[in-house]
Short mmCIF file of C-alpha atoms and ligand atoms in Angstrom, two decimals:
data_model
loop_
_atom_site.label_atom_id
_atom_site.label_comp_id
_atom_site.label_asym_id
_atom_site.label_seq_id
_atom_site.Cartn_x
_atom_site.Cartn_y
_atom_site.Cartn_z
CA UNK A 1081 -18.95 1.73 13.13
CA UNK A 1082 -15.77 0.49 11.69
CA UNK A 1083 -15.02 1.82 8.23
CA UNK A 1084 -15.24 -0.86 5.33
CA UNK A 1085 -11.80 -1.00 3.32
CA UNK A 1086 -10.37 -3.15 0.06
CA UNK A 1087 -6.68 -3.80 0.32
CA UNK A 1088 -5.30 -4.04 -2.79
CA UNK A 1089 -1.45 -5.41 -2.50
CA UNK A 1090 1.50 -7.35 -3.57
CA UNK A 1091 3.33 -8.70 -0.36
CA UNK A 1092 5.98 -7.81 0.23
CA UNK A 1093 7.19 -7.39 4.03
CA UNK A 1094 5.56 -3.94 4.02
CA UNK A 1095 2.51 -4.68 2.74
CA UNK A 1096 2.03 -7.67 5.06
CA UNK A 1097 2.61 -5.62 8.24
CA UNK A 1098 0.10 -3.43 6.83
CA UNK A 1099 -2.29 -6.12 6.52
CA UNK A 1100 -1.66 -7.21 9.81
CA UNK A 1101 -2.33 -3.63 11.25
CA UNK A 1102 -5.79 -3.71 9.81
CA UNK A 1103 -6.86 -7.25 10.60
CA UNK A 1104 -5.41 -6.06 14.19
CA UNK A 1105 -8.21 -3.06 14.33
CA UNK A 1106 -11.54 -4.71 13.53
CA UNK A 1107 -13.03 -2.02 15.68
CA UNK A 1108 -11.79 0.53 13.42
CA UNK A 1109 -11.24 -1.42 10.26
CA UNK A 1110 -13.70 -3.89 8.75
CA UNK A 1111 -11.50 -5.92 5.66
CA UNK A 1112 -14.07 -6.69 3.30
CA UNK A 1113 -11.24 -8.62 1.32
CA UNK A 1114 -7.78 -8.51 0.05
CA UNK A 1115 -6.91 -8.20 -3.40
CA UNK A 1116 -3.59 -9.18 -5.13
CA UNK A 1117 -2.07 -7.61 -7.90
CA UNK A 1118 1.68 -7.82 -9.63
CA UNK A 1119 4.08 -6.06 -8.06
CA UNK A 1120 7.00 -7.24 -6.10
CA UNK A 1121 6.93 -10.24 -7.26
CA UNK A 1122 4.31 -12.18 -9.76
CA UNK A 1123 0.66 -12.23 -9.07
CA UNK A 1124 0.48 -15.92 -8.24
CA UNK A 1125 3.09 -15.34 -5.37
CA UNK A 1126 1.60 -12.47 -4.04
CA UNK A 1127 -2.03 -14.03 -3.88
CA UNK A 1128 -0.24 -16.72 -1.81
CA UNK A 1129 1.91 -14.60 0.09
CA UNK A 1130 -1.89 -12.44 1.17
CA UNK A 1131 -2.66 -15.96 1.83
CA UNK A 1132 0.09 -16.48 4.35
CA UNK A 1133 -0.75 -13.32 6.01
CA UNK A 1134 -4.20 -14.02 6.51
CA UNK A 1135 -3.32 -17.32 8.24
CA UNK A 1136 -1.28 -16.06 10.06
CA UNK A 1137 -3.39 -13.34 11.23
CA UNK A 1138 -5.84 -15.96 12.66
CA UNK A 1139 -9.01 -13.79 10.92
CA UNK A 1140 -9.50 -16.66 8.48
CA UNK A 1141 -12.71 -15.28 7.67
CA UNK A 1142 -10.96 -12.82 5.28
CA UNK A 1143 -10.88 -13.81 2.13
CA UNK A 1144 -8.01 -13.15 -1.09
CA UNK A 1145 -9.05 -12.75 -4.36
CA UNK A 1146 -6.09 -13.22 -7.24
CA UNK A 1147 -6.58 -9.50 -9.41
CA UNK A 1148 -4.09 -8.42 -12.59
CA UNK A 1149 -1.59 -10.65 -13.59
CA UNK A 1150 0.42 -7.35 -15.72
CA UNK A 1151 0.60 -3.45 -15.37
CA UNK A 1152 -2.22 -2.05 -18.36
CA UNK A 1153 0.60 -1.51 -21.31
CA UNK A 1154 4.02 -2.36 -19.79
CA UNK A 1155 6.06 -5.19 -19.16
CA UNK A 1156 5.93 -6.14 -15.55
CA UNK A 1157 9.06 -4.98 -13.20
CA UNK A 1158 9.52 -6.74 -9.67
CA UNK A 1159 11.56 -6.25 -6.57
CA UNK A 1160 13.26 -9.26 -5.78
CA UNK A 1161 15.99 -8.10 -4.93
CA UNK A 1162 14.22 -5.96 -1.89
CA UNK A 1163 11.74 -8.97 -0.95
CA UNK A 1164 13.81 -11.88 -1.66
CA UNK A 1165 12.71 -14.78 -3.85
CA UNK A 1166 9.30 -15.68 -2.44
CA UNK A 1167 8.58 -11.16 -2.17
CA UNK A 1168 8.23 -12.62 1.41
CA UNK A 1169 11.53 -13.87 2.54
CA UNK A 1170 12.24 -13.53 6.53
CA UNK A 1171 9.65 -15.53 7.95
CA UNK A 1172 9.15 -19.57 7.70
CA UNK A 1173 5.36 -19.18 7.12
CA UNK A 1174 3.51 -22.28 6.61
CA UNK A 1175 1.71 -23.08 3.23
CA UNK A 1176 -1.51 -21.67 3.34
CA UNK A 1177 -4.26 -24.36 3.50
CA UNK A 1178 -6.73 -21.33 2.98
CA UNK A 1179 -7.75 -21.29 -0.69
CA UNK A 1180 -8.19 -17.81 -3.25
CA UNK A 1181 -11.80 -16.54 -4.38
CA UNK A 1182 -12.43 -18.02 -7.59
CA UNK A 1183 -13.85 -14.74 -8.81
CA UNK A 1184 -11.49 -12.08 -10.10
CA UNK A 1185 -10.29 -9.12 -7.73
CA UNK A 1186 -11.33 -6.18 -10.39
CA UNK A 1187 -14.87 -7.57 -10.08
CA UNK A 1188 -14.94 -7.91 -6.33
CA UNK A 1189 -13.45 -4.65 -5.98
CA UNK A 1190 -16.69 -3.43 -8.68
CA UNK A 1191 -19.33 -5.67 -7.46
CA UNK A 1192 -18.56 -4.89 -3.68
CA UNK A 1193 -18.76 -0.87 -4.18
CA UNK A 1194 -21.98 -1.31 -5.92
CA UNK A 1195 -23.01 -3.58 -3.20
CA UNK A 1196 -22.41 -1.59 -0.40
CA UNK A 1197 -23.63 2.32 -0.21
CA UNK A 1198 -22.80 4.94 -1.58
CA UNK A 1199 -19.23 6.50 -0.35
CA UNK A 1200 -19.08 3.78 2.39
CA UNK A 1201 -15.77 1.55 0.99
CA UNK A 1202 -12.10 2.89 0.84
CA UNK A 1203 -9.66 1.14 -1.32
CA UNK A 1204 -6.08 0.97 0.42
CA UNK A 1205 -4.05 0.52 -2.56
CA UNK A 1206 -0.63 -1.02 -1.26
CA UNK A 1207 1.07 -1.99 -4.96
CA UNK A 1208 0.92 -0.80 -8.28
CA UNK A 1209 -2.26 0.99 -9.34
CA UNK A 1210 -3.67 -1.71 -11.79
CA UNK A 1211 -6.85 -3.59 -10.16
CA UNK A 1212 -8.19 0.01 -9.27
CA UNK A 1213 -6.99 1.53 -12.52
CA UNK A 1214 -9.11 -1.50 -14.34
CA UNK A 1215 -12.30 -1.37 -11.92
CA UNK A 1216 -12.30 2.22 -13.02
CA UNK A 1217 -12.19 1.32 -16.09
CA UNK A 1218 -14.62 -1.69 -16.01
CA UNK A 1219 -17.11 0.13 -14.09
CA UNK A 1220 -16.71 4.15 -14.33
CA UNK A 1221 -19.92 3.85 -12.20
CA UNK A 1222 -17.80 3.53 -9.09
CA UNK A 1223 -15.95 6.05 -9.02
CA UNK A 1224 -18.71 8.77 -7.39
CA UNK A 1225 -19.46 5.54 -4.90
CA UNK A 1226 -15.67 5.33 -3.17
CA UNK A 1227 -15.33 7.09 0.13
CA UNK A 1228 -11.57 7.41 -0.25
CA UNK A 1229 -8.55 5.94 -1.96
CA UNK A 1230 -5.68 6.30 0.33
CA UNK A 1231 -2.20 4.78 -1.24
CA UNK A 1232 0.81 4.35 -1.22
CA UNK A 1233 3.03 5.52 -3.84
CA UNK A 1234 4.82 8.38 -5.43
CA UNK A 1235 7.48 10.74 -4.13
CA UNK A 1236 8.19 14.42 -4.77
CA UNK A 1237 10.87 16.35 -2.42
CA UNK A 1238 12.23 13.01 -1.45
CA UNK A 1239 12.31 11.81 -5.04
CA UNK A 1240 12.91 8.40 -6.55
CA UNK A 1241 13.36 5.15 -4.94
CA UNK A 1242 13.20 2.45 -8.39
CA UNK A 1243 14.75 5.94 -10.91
CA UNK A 1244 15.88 9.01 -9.48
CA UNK A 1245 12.50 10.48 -10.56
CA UNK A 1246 10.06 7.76 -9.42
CA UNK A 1247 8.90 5.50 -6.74
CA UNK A 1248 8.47 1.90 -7.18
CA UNK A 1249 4.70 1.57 -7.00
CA UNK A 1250 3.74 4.05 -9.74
CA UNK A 1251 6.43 3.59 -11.90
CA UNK A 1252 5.57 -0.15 -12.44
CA UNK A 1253 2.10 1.03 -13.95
CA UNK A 1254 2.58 5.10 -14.38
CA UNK A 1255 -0.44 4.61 -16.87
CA UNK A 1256 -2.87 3.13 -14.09
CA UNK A 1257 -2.04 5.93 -11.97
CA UNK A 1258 -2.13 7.99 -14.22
CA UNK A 1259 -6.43 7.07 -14.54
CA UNK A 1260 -5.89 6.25 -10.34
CA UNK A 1261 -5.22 10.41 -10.12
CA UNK A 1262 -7.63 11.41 -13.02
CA UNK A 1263 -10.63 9.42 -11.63
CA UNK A 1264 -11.86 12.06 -9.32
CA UNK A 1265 -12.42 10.37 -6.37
CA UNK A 1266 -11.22 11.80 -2.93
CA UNK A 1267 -7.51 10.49 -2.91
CA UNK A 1268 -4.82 10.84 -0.20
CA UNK A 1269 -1.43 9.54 -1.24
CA UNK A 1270 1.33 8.52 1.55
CA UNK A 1271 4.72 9.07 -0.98
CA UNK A 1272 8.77 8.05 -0.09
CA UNK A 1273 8.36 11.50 1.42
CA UNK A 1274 6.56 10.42 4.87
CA UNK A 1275 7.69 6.75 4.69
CA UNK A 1276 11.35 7.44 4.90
CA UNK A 1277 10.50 9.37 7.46
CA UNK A 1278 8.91 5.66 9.39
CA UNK A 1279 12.74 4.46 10.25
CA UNK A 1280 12.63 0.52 11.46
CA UNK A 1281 15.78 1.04 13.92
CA UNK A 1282 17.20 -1.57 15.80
CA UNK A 1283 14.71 -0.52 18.70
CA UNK A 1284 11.75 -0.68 17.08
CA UNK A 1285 11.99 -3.98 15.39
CA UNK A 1286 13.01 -5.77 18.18
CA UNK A 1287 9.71 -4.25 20.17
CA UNK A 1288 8.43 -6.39 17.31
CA UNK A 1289 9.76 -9.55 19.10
CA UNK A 1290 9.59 -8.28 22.86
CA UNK A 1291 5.61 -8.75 21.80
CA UNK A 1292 6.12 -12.59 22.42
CA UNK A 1293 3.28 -13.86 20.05
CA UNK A 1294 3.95 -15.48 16.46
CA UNK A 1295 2.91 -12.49 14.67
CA UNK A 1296 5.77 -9.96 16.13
CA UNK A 1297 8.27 -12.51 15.60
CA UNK A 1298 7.14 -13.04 12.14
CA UNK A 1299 7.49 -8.90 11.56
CA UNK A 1300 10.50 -8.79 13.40
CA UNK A 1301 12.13 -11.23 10.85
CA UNK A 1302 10.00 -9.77 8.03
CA UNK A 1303 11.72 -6.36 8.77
CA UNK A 1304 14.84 -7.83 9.38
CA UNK A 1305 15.14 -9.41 6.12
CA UNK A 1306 13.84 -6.54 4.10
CA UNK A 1307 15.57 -3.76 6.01
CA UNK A 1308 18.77 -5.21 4.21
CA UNK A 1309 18.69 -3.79 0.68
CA UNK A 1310 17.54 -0.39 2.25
CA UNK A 1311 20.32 0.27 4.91
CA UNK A 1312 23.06 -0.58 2.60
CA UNK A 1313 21.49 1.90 -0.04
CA UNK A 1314 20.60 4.77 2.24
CA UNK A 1315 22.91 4.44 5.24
CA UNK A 1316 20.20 5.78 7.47
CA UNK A 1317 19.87 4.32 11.24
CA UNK A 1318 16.81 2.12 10.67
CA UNK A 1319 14.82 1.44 7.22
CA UNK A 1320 11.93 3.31 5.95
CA UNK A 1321 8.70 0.72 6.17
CA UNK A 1322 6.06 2.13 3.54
CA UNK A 1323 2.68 0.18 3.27
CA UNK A 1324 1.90 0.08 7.07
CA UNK A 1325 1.50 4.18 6.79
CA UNK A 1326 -1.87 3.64 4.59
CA UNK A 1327 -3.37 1.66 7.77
CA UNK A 1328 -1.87 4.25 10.39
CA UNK A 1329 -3.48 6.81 8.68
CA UNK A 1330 -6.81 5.32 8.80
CA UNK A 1331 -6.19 4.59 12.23
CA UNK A 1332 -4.67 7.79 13.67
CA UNK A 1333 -4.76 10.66 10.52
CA UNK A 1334 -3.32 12.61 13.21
CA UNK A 1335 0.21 10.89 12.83
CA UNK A 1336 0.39 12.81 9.49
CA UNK A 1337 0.98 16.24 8.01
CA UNK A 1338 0.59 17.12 4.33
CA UNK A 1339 -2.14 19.18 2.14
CA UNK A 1340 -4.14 19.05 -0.94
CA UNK A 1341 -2.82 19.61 -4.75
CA UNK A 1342 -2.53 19.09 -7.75
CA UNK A 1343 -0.64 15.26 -8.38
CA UNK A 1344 0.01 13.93 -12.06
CA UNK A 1345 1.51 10.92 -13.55
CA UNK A 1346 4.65 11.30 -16.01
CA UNK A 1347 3.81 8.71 -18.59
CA UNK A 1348 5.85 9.47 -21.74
CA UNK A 1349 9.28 10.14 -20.47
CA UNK A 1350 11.61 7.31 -20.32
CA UNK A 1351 13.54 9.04 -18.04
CA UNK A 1352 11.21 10.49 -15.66
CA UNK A 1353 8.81 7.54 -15.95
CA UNK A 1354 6.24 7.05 -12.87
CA UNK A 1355 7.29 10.70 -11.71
CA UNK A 1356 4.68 11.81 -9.03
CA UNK A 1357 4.47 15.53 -10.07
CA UNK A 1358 3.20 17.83 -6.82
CA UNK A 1359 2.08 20.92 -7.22
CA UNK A 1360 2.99 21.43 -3.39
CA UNK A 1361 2.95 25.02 -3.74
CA UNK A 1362 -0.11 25.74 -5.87
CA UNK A 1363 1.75 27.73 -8.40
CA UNK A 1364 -0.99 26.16 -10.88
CA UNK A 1365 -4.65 26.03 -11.12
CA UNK A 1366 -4.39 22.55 -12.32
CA UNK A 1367 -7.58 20.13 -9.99
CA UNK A 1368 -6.39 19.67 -6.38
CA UNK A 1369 -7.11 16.23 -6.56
CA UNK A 1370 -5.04 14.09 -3.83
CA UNK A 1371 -4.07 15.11 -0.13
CA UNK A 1372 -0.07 14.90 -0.37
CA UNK A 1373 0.70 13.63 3.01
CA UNK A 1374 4.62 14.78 3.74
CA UNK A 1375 5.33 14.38 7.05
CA UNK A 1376 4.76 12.03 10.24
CA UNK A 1377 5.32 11.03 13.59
CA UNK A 1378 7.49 8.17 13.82
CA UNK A 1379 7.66 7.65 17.38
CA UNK A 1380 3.48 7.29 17.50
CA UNK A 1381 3.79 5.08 14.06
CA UNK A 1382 5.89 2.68 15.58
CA UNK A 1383 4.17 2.42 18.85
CA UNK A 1384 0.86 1.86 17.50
CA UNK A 1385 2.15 -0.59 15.10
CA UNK A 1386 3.68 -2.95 18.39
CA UNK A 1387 0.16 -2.44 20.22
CA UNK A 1388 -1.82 -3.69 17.19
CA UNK A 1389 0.41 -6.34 16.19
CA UNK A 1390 0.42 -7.28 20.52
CA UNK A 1391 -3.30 -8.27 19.88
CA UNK A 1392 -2.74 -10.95 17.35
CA UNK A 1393 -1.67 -14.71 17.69
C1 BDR B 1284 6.62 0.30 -2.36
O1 BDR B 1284 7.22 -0.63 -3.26
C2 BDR B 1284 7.12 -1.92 -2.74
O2 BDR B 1284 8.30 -2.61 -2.98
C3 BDR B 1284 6.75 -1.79 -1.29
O3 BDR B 1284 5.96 -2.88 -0.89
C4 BDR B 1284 5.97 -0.50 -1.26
O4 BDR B 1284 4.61 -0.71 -1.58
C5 BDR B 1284 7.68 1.28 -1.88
O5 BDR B 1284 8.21 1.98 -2.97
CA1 CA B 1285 3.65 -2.93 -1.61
#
């Protein structure tokens, strides 16, 4: 039976590839919706942009729900300048003629664990940790009901790509992940340290458009644009592609390498801010409470990304 998963996201090139890999894999994967939350860009744009994906996707069946407008206490910080002005720029993807849910995505995301049974929906968390952070919140209730949070976010050995001490995704709302990591549900985190590992090389993106159908060309130039701002900072031979990993590793866990400690949230430091601290080594006793995955295979990555995305429009 395919396994029943939330997306929670803020798209983002990344985050609609990933998207596409799991509306790809409806054996596998059942989307029982797609939440938006601030992030790369403002909520409005990213509900649309989920919008876009979905359309493009051809599952129109899937529907978007519009979650938290701000991270809990901060001031919202976006990534333009990775994701362009729209958080979606590569692409010319039509205006989506799908409409949002009217209800908000914190209460999907509550009403649909309660819904379904117990430890039967995993929340793929693709943005900053608010709309799970606030269903926890909301509805503590849930949180013995989840099967599995898998995410991305954080960084520890590879450190920082937003500061030198944290990743984007948790440092926007450190104090939702912060309640993300406390909440005690099974977690398994995919940090910068196994997605800069997932290098987009010339290769691989154009297997993208080799695919021939509108959905690898629209990767293709999704990557393409995106891959910009990370090749002129890190000099590497192809760009790291995050979000998709979350999918893989629901797909394929045995892409991945990492093992299970003890991950907290630095939430009082201005200058380590968002700081993912791993106790990779166990020299505490502190809860092991998320599976630290470190390490992947890029090679099987990439060519199960081109085979899912082959199946689309
Ligand atoms: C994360 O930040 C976002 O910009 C990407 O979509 C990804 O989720 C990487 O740090
Ligand atoms: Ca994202």
């Amino acid at each position: 039976m395919a396994r029943k998963i939330i997306i929670d996201t803020d798209p983002g090139q990344d985050d609609a590839v990933a998207i596409l890999l799991a509306l790809a894999s409806p054996e596998e994967i059942d989307v029982a919706g797609i939440v938006a939350v601030a992030g790369n860009v403002g909520l409005a744009q990213n509900a649309k942009n989920a919008l876009k994906v979905v359309e493009l996707s051809g599952r129109r069946d899937v529907a978007v729900y519009a979650g938290c407008a701000r991270p809990m206490m901060r001031e919202l910080i976006t990534a333009e300048h990775v994701h362009g002005h729209t958080g979606l720029d590569g692409p010319d993807l039509p205006e989506p003629k799908l409409r949002l849910e009217t209800i908000h995505g914190v209460d999907f995301i509550i009403d649909t664990i309660r819904r379904e049974p117990e430890k039967t929906v995993t929340l793929c968390a693709l943005g900053p940790l608010t709309n799970l952070a606030m269903a926890l919140i909301k509805a503590p209730d849930i949180t013995e009901r989840i099967e599995e949070i898998v995410l991305m976010g954080g960084a520890y050995f590879e450190v920082g790509n937003i500061t030198p001490a944290a990743e984007f995704n948790i440092y926007v709302d450190p104090e939702a992940a912060r309640t993300v990591f406390a909440c005690g549900a099974p977690i398994t985190m995919m940090p910068l340290d196994v997605t800069h590992q997932m290098l987009g090389t010339p290769e691989r993106v154009a297997a993208f458009s080799a695919v021939g159908n509108r959905s690898g060309a629209a990767v293709a130039a999704m990557l393409g644009f995106s891959e910009r701002f990370d090749l002129k900072k890190y000099g590497w031979p192809g760009a790291p592609l995050h979000d998709p990993c979350v999918i893989a590793y629901l797909l394929k866990p045995e892409i991945f390498k990492g093992r299970v400690c003890n991950v907290e949230i630095e939430t009082a430091s201005p200058l380590t801010r968002g700081m993912t601290v791993a106790d990779y080594w166990h020299v505490t006793d502190r809860p092991r409470n998320a599976s630290f995955i470190r390490s992947g295979d890029a090679d099987a990555f990439y060519a199960l990304l081109t085979e899912r995305i082959a199946r689309l429009p």
